[in-house]
CSV table of C-alpha atoms (C1' of nucleotides) in Angstrom, one decimal:
chain,number,residue,atom,x,y,z
A,1,MET,CA,-2.8,-8.6,-15.9
A,2,ALA,CA,-2.0,-5.5,-13.6
A,3,LYS,CA,-4.5,-3.3,-11.7
A,4,ARG,CA,-3.6,0.1,-13.3
A,5,VAL,CA,-5.1,2.1,-10.5
A,6,LEU,CA,-3.0,5.0,-11.1
A,7,LYS,CA,-4.2,5.2,-15.1
A,8,HIS,CA,-8.4,5.2,-13.7
A,9,ALA,CA,-7.3,7.9,-11.0
A,10,ILE,CA,-5.9,10.0,-13.6
A,11,LEU,CA,-9.0,9.4,-15.7
A,12,GLY,CA,-11.4,10.4,-12.8
A,13,LEU,CA,-9.7,13.4,-12.0
A,14,LEU,CA,-10.2,14.6,-16.1
A,15,ARG,CA,-13.5,13.6,-16.0
A,16,LYS,CA,-14.5,17.0,-14.2
A,17,GLN,CA,-12.1,19.3,-16.0
A,18,ASP,CA,-9.4,19.4,-18.3
A,19,MET,CA,-5.8,19.4,-16.1
A,20,SER,CA,-2.3,19.6,-16.6
A,21,GLY,CA,0.1,16.9,-15.6
A,22,TYR,CA,1.0,19.5,-12.9
A,23,ASP,CA,-2.6,20.0,-12.1
A,24,ILE,CA,-3.0,16.7,-11.2
A,25,THR,CA,0.0,16.3,-9.3
A,26,ALA,CA,-1.7,19.1,-6.9
A,27,GLU,CA,-4.7,17.1,-6.7
A,28,PHE,CA,-3.1,14.4,-5.2
A,29,THR,CA,-1.7,16.4,-2.4
A,30,LYS,CA,-5.6,17.3,-2.0
A,31,GLU,CA,-8.4,15.1,0.1
A,32,ILE,CA,-7.7,12.6,-2.5
A,33,SER,CA,-4.7,11.8,-1.2
A,34,GLN,CA,-5.7,10.1,2.0
A,35,PHE,CA,-6.6,7.0,-0.5
A,36,TRP,CA,-4.1,7.5,-3.3
A,37,SER,CA,-1.1,9.4,-4.7
A,38,ALA,CA,1.4,9.8,-6.8
A,39,LYS,CA,4.9,11.3,-7.7
A,40,HIS,CA,4.7,13.6,-10.5
A,41,SER,CA,7.3,11.5,-12.5
A,42,GLN,CA,4.5,8.8,-12.3
A,43,ILE,CA,2.0,11.0,-13.6
A,44,TYR,CA,3.5,12.4,-16.4
A,45,THR,CA,4.8,9.0,-17.6
A,46,GLU,CA,1.3,7.9,-17.0
A,47,LEU,CA,-0.1,10.6,-19.3
A,48,LYS,CA,2.0,9.6,-22.2
A,49,LYS,CA,1.0,5.9,-21.8
A,50,LEU,CA,-2.9,7.3,-21.6
A,51,LEU,CA,-2.3,9.6,-24.6
A,52,ASP,CA,-0.9,6.1,-26.7
A,53,GLU,CA,-4.0,4.4,-25.3
A,54,LYS,CA,-6.4,7.2,-26.7
A,55,LEU,CA,-8.1,7.7,-23.6
A,56,ILE,CA,-6.7,11.2,-23.3
A,57,GLU,CA,-6.1,13.6,-25.8
A,58,GLN,CA,-3.5,16.9,-25.3
A,59,TYR,CA,-3.7,20.6,-26.3
A,60,ILE,CA,-1.5,22.9,-25.5
A,61,GLU,CA,-2.1,26.6,-23.4
A,62,ILE,CA,0.3,29.3,-22.9
A,63,SER,CA,1.0,30.6,-19.1
A,64,GLY,CA,2.6,34.3,-19.7
A,65,VAL,CA,4.8,34.6,-22.5
A,66,LYS,CA,6.1,31.1,-23.6
A,67,LEU,CA,5.1,28.9,-20.9
A,68,GLU,CA,3.3,25.6,-22.4
A,69,ARG,CA,1.0,24.1,-20.2
A,70,LYS,CA,0.3,20.7,-21.6
A,71,MET,CA,-3.5,20.1,-21.0
A,72,TYR,CA,-5.2,16.9,-21.0
A,73,LYS,CA,-8.8,15.9,-21.8
A,74,LEU,CA,-10.9,13.0,-21.8
A,75,THR,CA,-12.2,11.0,-24.9
A,76,GLU,CA,-15.3,9.2,-25.6
A,77,GLU,CA,-13.2,6.0,-24.9
A,78,GLY,CA,-11.5,7.5,-21.7
A,79,LYS,CA,-15.0,8.1,-20.3
A,80,LYS,CA,-16.2,4.5,-21.0
A,81,GLU,CA,-13.0,3.1,-19.6
A,82,LEU,CA,-13.5,5.1,-16.5
A,83,ALA,CA,-17.2,4.0,-16.0
A,84,GLN,CA,-16.3,0.9,-16.7
A,85,TRP,CA,-13.7,0.8,-13.8
A,86,LEU,CA,-16.1,2.2,-11.4
A,87,MET,CA,-18.8,0.2,-12.0
A,88,HIS,CA,-16.8,-3.1,-11.8
A,89,PRO,CA,-16.7,-4.3,-7.8
A,90,GLU,CA,-13.1,-5.7,-7.1
A,91,GLN,CA,-12.0,-8.1,-4.4
A,92,ILE,CA,-10.7,-6.4,-1.1
A,93,PRO,CA,-6.8,-6.9,-0.8
A,94,GLU,CA,-5.7,-9.2,1.9
A,95,THR,CA,-3.1,-7.0,3.1
A,96,GLU,CA,-3.4,-3.4,4.1
A,97,LYS,CA,0.1,-2.9,4.4
A,98,ASP,CA,1.2,-0.8,7.6
A,99,THR,CA,4.5,-0.5,9.0
A,100,PHE,CA,3.3,0.5,12.6
A,101,ALA,CA,0.9,-2.9,13.0
A,102,LEU,CA,3.9,-4.8,11.5
A,103,LYS,CA,6.2,-3.2,14.2
A,104,VAL,CA,3.9,-4.1,17.2
A,105,TYR,CA,3.6,-7.8,16.0
A,106,PHE,CA,7.3,-7.8,16.6
A,107,ILE,CA,6.7,-5.9,20.1
A,108,GLN,CA,8.0,-8.7,22.5
A,109,TYR,CA,11.8,-7.6,21.0
A,110,ILE,CA,11.2,-4.2,21.9
A,111,PRO,CA,12.8,-3.0,25.0
A,112,GLU,CA,10.4,-2.5,27.7
A,113,GLU,CA,10.7,0.7,28.3
A,114,LYS,CA,10.5,1.9,24.4
A,115,ILE,CA,7.1,0.5,24.0
A,116,LEU,CA,5.1,2.8,25.2
A,117,PRO,CA,6.6,6.3,23.8
A,118,LEU,CA,6.2,4.4,20.3
A,119,PHE,CA,2.9,4.1,21.2
A,120,GLN,CA,2.6,7.7,22.3
A,121,ASP,CA,4.6,8.7,19.5
A,122,GLN,CA,1.7,7.1,17.0
A,123,LEU,CA,-1.3,8.4,19.1
A,124,ASP,CA,-0.1,11.9,18.8
A,125,GLN,CA,0.8,11.8,15.0
A,126,ARG,CA,-2.8,9.9,14.5
A,127,GLU,CA,-4.5,12.6,16.9
A,128,GLN,CA,-3.1,15.4,15.0
A,129,LYS,CA,-3.9,14.0,11.4
A,130,LEU,CA,-7.4,13.0,12.8
A,131,SER,CA,-7.7,16.8,14.2
A,132,GLU,CA,-7.0,18.4,10.6
A,133,LEU,CA,-9.7,16.0,8.8
A,134,LYS,CA,-11.8,17.2,11.4
A,135,SER,CA,-11.3,20.8,10.8
A,136,ARG,CA,-11.7,20.3,7.1
A,137,TYR,CA,-15.4,18.6,7.8
A,138,GLN,CA,-16.0,21.6,9.8
A,139,LEU,CA,-14.9,24.1,7.4
A,140,ILE,CA,-16.5,22.6,4.3
A,141,PHE,CA,-19.7,20.1,5.5
A,142,ALA,CA,-20.5,20.9,8.9
A,143,GLN,CA,-24.2,22.7,9.1
A,144,ARG,CA,-25.2,21.9,5.4
A,145,GLU,CA,-25.4,18.1,5.5
A,146,GLU,CA,-28.5,18.0,7.4
A,147,LYS,CA,-30.3,21.7,5.9
A,148,MET,CA,-30.0,22.0,2.8
A,149,GLY,CA,-28.3,18.4,1.1
A,150,LEU,CA,-24.9,18.2,-0.6
A,151,ALA,CA,-24.5,19.3,-4.2
A,152,ALA,CA,-24.0,16.0,-6.7
A,153,ASP,CA,-20.4,17.0,-7.3
A,154,GLU,CA,-19.4,17.4,-3.4
A,155,LEU,CA,-21.2,14.0,-2.3
A,156,GLY,CA,-17.8,11.8,-3.2
A,157,HIS,CA,-16.0,14.4,-1.7
A,158,TYR,CA,-18.2,13.9,1.8
A,159,LEU,CA,-18.1,10.5,1.6
A,160,VAL,CA,-14.2,10.0,1.6
A,161,LEU,CA,-13.7,12.6,4.1
A,162,THR,CA,-15.6,10.9,6.6
A,163,LYS,CA,-14.3,7.5,5.6
A,164,ALA,CA,-10.7,9.3,6.3
A,165,ILE,CA,-11.9,10.3,9.6
A,166,SER,CA,-13.4,7.0,10.4
A,167,ARG,CA,-10.3,5.4,9.7
A,168,GLU,CA,-8.1,7.4,12.1
A,169,GLU,CA,-10.8,7.5,15.1
A,170,SER,CA,-10.7,4.0,14.8
A,171,TYR,CA,-6.8,4.0,14.4
A,172,VAL,CA,-6.7,6.5,17.5
A,173,ASP,CA,-9.3,4.3,19.8
A,174,TRP,CA,-7.3,1.1,18.7
A,175,LEU,CA,-3.9,3.1,20.3
A,176,LYS,CA,-5.4,4.4,23.3
A,177,LYS,CA,-6.9,0.9,24.3
A,178,SER,CA,-3.7,-0.8,23.9
A,179,ILE,CA,-1.8,1.8,26.0
A,180,ARG,CA,-4.4,0.8,28.4
A,181,PHE,CA,-3.9,-2.8,28.1
A,182,ILE,CA,0.1,-2.7,27.8
A,183,ARG,CA,-0.3,-0.7,31.2
A,184,GLN,CA,-2.4,-3.0,32.9
A,185,LYS,CA,-0.5,-6.0,32.4
A,186,ARG,CA,2.7,-5.0,33.6
B,1,MET,CA,17.0,6.3,1.4
B,2,ALA,CA,14.5,3.2,0.8
B,3,LYS,CA,12.8,1.8,4.0
B,4,ARG,CA,12.8,-1.5,3.3
B,5,VAL,CA,10.0,-3.1,5.5
B,6,LEU,CA,10.0,-6.4,4.1
B,7,LYS,CA,13.7,-6.9,5.0
B,8,HIS,CA,12.8,-6.1,8.7
B,9,ALA,CA,9.8,-8.2,8.6
B,10,ILE,CA,12.0,-11.3,7.7
B,11,LEU,CA,14.1,-10.3,10.5
B,12,GLY,CA,11.4,-10.2,12.6
B,13,LEU,CA,9.8,-13.5,11.6
B,14,LEU,CA,13.5,-15.1,12.1
B,15,ARG,CA,14.0,-13.4,15.4
B,16,LYS,CA,11.6,-16.2,16.9
B,17,GLN,CA,13.3,-19.2,15.4
B,18,ASP,CA,15.6,-20.3,12.5
B,19,MET,CA,13.2,-20.7,9.1
B,20,SER,CA,13.4,-21.4,5.7
B,21,GLY,CA,12.2,-19.2,2.6
B,22,TYR,CA,9.1,-21.3,2.3
B,23,ASP,CA,8.2,-21.0,6.2
B,24,ILE,CA,8.4,-17.7,5.7
B,25,THR,CA,6.1,-17.2,2.7
B,26,ALA,CA,4.0,-19.4,4.8
B,27,GLU,CA,3.8,-17.2,7.7
B,28,PHE,CA,2.9,-14.4,5.5
B,29,THR,CA,-0.3,-16.0,5.0
B,30,LYS,CA,-1.5,-16.0,8.7
B,31,GLU,CA,-2.3,-13.2,11.3
B,32,ILE,CA,0.4,-10.9,10.2
B,33,SER,CA,-1.0,-10.9,6.2
B,34,GLN,CA,-3.5,-8.6,7.3
B,35,PHE,CA,-0.4,-6.0,7.5
B,36,TRP,CA,2.5,-7.3,5.3
B,37,SER,CA,3.2,-9.9,3.2
B,38,ALA,CA,5.1,-10.7,0.3
B,39,LYS,CA,5.5,-13.5,-2.9
B,40,HIS,CA,7.7,-16.4,-2.5
B,41,SER,CA,9.7,-14.9,-5.5
B,42,GLN,CA,10.4,-11.7,-3.4
B,43,ILE,CA,11.1,-13.3,-0.4
B,44,TYR,CA,14.0,-15.6,-1.7
B,45,THR,CA,15.4,-12.6,-3.5
B,46,GLU,CA,15.5,-10.5,0.2
B,47,LEU,CA,17.4,-13.6,1.7
B,48,LYS,CA,20.0,-13.2,-0.8
B,49,LYS,CA,20.3,-9.9,0.1
B,50,LEU,CA,20.0,-10.5,3.9
B,51,LEU,CA,23.0,-12.7,3.5
B,52,ASP,CA,24.9,-10.5,1.7
B,53,GLU,CA,24.6,-8.0,4.5
B,54,LYS,CA,25.4,-10.7,7.0
B,55,LEU,CA,22.2,-10.1,8.6
B,56,ILE,CA,21.5,-13.8,8.2
B,57,GLU,CA,23.3,-16.8,8.1
B,58,GLN,CA,22.5,-20.1,6.3
B,59,TYR,CA,22.4,-23.8,6.9
B,60,ILE,CA,20.9,-27.2,5.2
B,61,GLU,CA,18.3,-29.4,6.5
B,62,ILE,CA,17.4,-32.3,4.7
B,63,SER,CA,13.7,-33.6,4.6
B,64,GLY,CA,13.2,-37.0,3.8
B,65,VAL,CA,15.9,-38.7,1.6
B,66,LYS,CA,17.5,-35.6,-0.6
B,67,LEU,CA,15.3,-32.3,-0.2
B,68,GLU,CA,17.2,-30.1,1.1
B,69,ARG,CA,15.6,-26.9,3.3
B,70,LYS,CA,18.0,-23.9,3.3
B,71,MET,CA,17.2,-22.6,7.1
B,72,TYR,CA,17.9,-19.2,7.9
B,73,LYS,CA,19.3,-17.7,11.4
B,74,LEU,CA,19.6,-14.4,12.4
B,75,THR,CA,23.1,-13.0,13.2
B,76,GLU,CA,24.0,-11.0,16.3
B,77,GLU,CA,24.1,-7.8,13.5
B,78,GLY,CA,20.7,-8.9,12.5
B,79,LYS,CA,19.3,-9.1,15.9
B,80,LYS,CA,20.6,-5.6,16.5
B,81,GLU,CA,19.4,-4.2,13.2
B,82,LEU,CA,16.1,-5.7,14.1
B,83,ALA,CA,15.8,-3.9,17.5
B,84,GLN,CA,17.2,-0.4,16.1
B,85,TRP,CA,14.4,-0.6,13.3
B,86,LEU,CA,11.8,-1.7,16.0
B,87,MET,CA,12.5,1.3,18.1
B,88,HIS,CA,12.8,4.1,15.8
B,89,PRO,CA,9.5,6.0,15.6
B,90,GLU,CA,8.5,6.8,11.6
B,91,GLN,CA,6.2,9.2,10.3
B,92,ILE,CA,3.0,7.9,9.4
B,93,PRO,CA,2.0,7.8,5.7
B,94,GLU,CA,0.0,10.8,4.2
B,95,THR,CA,-1.3,7.8,1.8
B,96,GLU,CA,-3.0,4.9,2.5
B,97,LYS,CA,-4.1,3.4,-0.7
B,98,ASP,CA,-7.6,2.0,-0.7
B,99,THR,CA,-9.6,1.7,-4.4
B,100,PHE,CA,-12.5,1.7,-3.1
B,101,ALA,CA,-12.6,4.9,-1.2
B,102,LEU,CA,-11.0,6.1,-4.8
B,103,LYS,CA,-13.9,5.1,-6.5
B,104,VAL,CA,-16.2,6.4,-4.0
B,105,TYR,CA,-14.6,10.0,-4.7
B,106,PHE,CA,-15.4,9.5,-8.1
B,107,ILE,CA,-19.0,8.2,-7.2
B,108,GLN,CA,-20.7,11.0,-9.3
B,109,TYR,CA,-19.5,8.9,-12.5
B,110,ILE,CA,-21.3,6.2,-11.1
B,111,PRO,CA,-24.8,5.6,-13.0
B,112,GLU,CA,-27.4,6.3,-10.1
B,113,GLU,CA,-28.6,2.5,-10.1
B,114,LYS,CA,-25.1,1.3,-9.4
B,115,ILE,CA,-24.1,2.9,-6.4
B,116,LEU,CA,-25.8,0.9,-3.7
B,117,PRO,CA,-24.7,-2.7,-5.5
B,118,LEU,CA,-21.5,-1.5,-5.3
B,119,PHE,CA,-21.1,-0.3,-1.7
B,120,GLN,CA,-23.4,-3.6,-0.7
B,121,ASP,CA,-20.8,-5.6,-2.3
B,122,GLN,CA,-18.1,-4.1,-0.5
B,123,LEU,CA,-19.9,-4.3,2.8
B,124,ASP,CA,-21.0,-8.1,2.3
B,125,GLN,CA,-16.8,-8.6,1.8
B,126,ARG,CA,-15.8,-6.6,4.9
B,127,GLU,CA,-18.2,-8.5,7.1
B,128,GLN,CA,-17.1,-11.4,5.9
B,129,LYS,CA,-13.5,-10.6,6.4
B,130,LEU,CA,-14.6,-9.3,9.7
B,131,SER,CA,-16.7,-12.1,11.1
B,132,GLU,CA,-13.3,-14.2,10.0
B,133,LEU,CA,-10.9,-12.0,12.3
B,134,LYS,CA,-13.7,-11.8,15.2
B,135,SER,CA,-13.5,-15.8,14.9
B,136,ARG,CA,-10.2,-16.1,15.2
B,137,TYR,CA,-10.2,-13.8,18.4
B,138,GLN,CA,-12.8,-16.2,19.7
B,139,LEU,CA,-10.7,-19.1,19.3
B,140,ILE,CA,-7.3,-17.8,20.3
B,141,PHE,CA,-7.9,-15.2,23.2
B,142,ALA,CA,-11.5,-15.2,24.1
B,143,GLN,CA,-11.7,-16.1,28.3
B,144,ARG,CA,-7.9,-15.6,28.5
B,145,GLU,CA,-7.7,-11.7,28.2
B,146,GLU,CA,-9.0,-11.6,31.8
B,147,LYS,CA,-8.3,-14.4,33.8
B,148,MET,CA,-4.6,-15.5,33.0
B,149,GLY,CA,-2.9,-12.7,31.3
B,150,LEU,CA,-0.9,-13.2,28.0
B,151,ALA,CA,2.0,-15.1,27.5
B,152,ALA,CA,5.0,-12.6,26.4
B,153,ASP,CA,4.8,-13.8,23.2
B,154,GLU,CA,1.5,-13.1,22.3
B,155,LEU,CA,0.9,-9.9,23.1
B,156,GLY,CA,1.7,-8.8,19.5
B,157,HIS,CA,-0.2,-10.9,18.0
B,158,TYR,CA,-3.3,-10.2,20.0
B,159,LEU,CA,-2.3,-6.7,19.3
B,160,VAL,CA,-2.3,-7.1,15.9
B,161,LEU,CA,-5.7,-9.3,15.9
B,162,THR,CA,-7.7,-6.6,18.1
B,163,LYS,CA,-6.2,-3.8,15.2
B,164,ALA,CA,-7.5,-5.9,11.8
B,165,ILE,CA,-10.9,-6.1,13.8
B,166,SER,CA,-10.9,-2.7,14.8
B,167,ARG,CA,-10.3,-1.6,10.8
B,168,GLU,CA,-12.6,-3.8,9.7
B,169,GLU,CA,-15.4,-2.5,12.0
B,170,SER,CA,-14.8,1.1,11.5
B,171,TYR,CA,-15.0,0.0,7.9
B,172,VAL,CA,-18.2,-1.7,8.1
B,173,ASP,CA,-19.5,1.1,10.1
B,174,TRP,CA,-19.0,3.8,7.3
B,175,LEU,CA,-20.3,1.6,4.9
B,176,LYS,CA,-23.7,1.4,6.6
B,177,LYS,CA,-23.6,5.5,7.6
B,178,SER,CA,-23.0,5.9,3.8
B,179,ILE,CA,-25.6,3.2,2.6
B,180,ARG,CA,-28.0,5.2,4.8
B,181,PHE,CA,-26.9,8.5,4.0
B,182,ILE,CA,-27.0,7.7,-0.1
B,183,ARG,CA,-30.6,6.1,0.5
B,184,GLN,CA,-31.8,9.0,2.5
B,185,LYS,CA,-30.7,11.8,0.3
B,186,ARG,CA,-32.7,10.4,-2.9
C,1,DT,C1',16.8,40.5,-7.7
C,2,DT,C1',15.7,36.8,-5.3
C,3,DG,C1',13.3,33.3,-3.8
C,4,DT,C1',8.6,30.7,-4.7
C,5,DA,C1',5.7,28.4,-7.2
C,6,DC,C1',4.7,27.1,-11.7
C,7,DA,C1',5.7,23.4,-15.3
C,8,DT,C1',7.9,19.1,-17.5
C,9,DG,C1',10.3,15.5,-18.3
C,10,DT,C1',14.1,11.8,-17.9
C,11,DA,C1',17.1,8.3,-15.4
C,12,DA,C1',18.2,5.1,-12.1
C,13,DT,C1',16.7,2.0,-8.7
C,14,DT,C1',13.6,-0.5,-6.1
C,15,DC,C1',9.9,-2.7,-4.6
C,16,DG,C1',6.6,-5.7,-5.6
C,17,DT,C1',3.6,-9.2,-9.1
C,18,DT,C1',2.6,-12.4,-12.4
C,19,DA,C1',5.0,-16.1,-14.9
C,20,DC,C1',8.2,-19.6,-16.3
C,21,DA,C1',10.8,-23.8,-14.3
C,22,DT,C1',12.1,-27.8,-11.9
C,23,DG,C1',12.0,-31.4,-8.7
C,24,DA,C1',10.9,-34.0,-4.1
C,25,DT,C1',8.1,-35.1,-0.3
C,26,DT,C1',3.7,-37.4,1.6
C,27,DA,C1',-0.9,-38.7,1.7
C,28,DT,C1',-4.8,-40.8,-1.0
D,1,DA,C1',-0.3,-43.9,-9.4
D,2,DT,C1',-1.4,-39.4,-8.8
D,3,DA,C1',-2.6,-35.2,-6.8
D,4,DA,C1',-1.3,-32.0,-3.1
D,5,DT,C1',1.9,-29.8,-0.8
D,6,DC,C1',6.7,-29.2,-0.1
D,7,DA,C1',10.7,-26.7,-1.8
D,8,DT,C1',13.8,-23.1,-4.5
D,9,DG,C1',14.9,-20.2,-7.7
D,10,DT,C1',14.9,-16.7,-12.1
D,11,DA,C1',12.9,-13.9,-15.9
D,12,DA,C1',9.6,-10.4,-16.9
D,13,DC,C1',6.9,-6.9,-16.4
D,14,DG,C1',5.0,-3.3,-13.8
D,15,DA,C1',4.6,0.0,-9.9
D,16,DA,C1',6.4,3.7,-7.4
D,17,DT,C1',10.4,6.9,-5.4
D,18,DT,C1',14.3,9.3,-5.5
D,19,DA,C1',17.5,12.0,-8.1
D,20,DC,C1',18.8,14.6,-11.9
D,21,DA,C1',18.0,17.9,-15.2
D,22,DT,C1',15.7,22.1,-16.7
D,23,DG,C1',13.6,26.5,-17.9
D,24,DT,C1',9.3,30.0,-16.9
D,25,DA,C1',6.1,33.1,-14.0
D,26,DC,C1',5.3,36.0,-10.6
D,27,DA,C1',5.2,38.5,-6.3
D,28,DA,C1',8.1,40.6,-2.7
DNA sequence: TTGTACATGTAATTCGTTACATGATTAT
DNA sequence: ATAATCATGTAACGAATTACATGTACAA
């Protein structure tokens, strides 16, 4: 009994508009990449499976003279499947994999003088990411939130962007606290 | 060029003391499970690979009359490999997979009346987890942090537990804010 | 004309889970 | 006795990445 998350992620993307495998791959480099992504090789394979399952249909669009874009469109079955998946609550996972946290668990085996640089590197990366996310937020949602509301099709985007920001803020806070704790403890 | 995280997680666990595959499997249900875990089938397979690579050695311990426990011990090579991995900083991943957040991205396709129950379910689960983590913290680290310091071999444990708590607090905060935002917006 | 982006696929391999399979030890 | 836990493994499958492979369109 597998979870088939990618399957439903693709159905979700196609729910808004017909897309090619290339388009779907591109979507997975945008906002949603904070929470799910896949390489084109996996996407093209998954699209074939979804065709088999009759959750999507294919048609061809010509770009330029002869380049065939294979466009995919949700079937009624596909819409139903997506709705079912979206409405069905799931157990939260016991494990949320994080290599840095795993290394920190083994901190006693890291030479004293390498510890703070490791934390500092992680902090730099996380702050960089946080600042990018905040820029995006400013660009898209600042002002609007209060004045006019959001359009219905922007709510999901808004919520996941605030989620990503919240996650990175929490990461940065913990890193800063940890750095202080390690410094003070020496 | 794979990352072999499990490989290094096992080396890390064996750094403290010799263990069997069964013991390692059990460790992955404790604190560290918040950030990494694996099933016994994968662990036994990985242990064979590590033997091949001469990063660990095997010896037999008898439990009771004839039950053979296969114990594993780091080699010098294994210690070096672990130290290298621990000291080497890595790029943070672009994607931290989260099925709930993915569903939220598609919130516009969830029937209005199902949205808040979904968030409430997630909130209940996250608060439950947070409360378990805080209990563990109380049990193990409360009081100590300030009075006496931590033993060297407790620092990693302390930091990852505070990390897990921070992560879940952030999740809960975002869920509460989102619920308010969705309510207010109706 | 040349490089970048568009566009689609397969193959090989690794990582991870579930299912299958077996047996010993210990506590009730 | 018998159930729970200890203990180790393989097989099958699914999920995911990397590498291989090819060709078109468009802008500088």
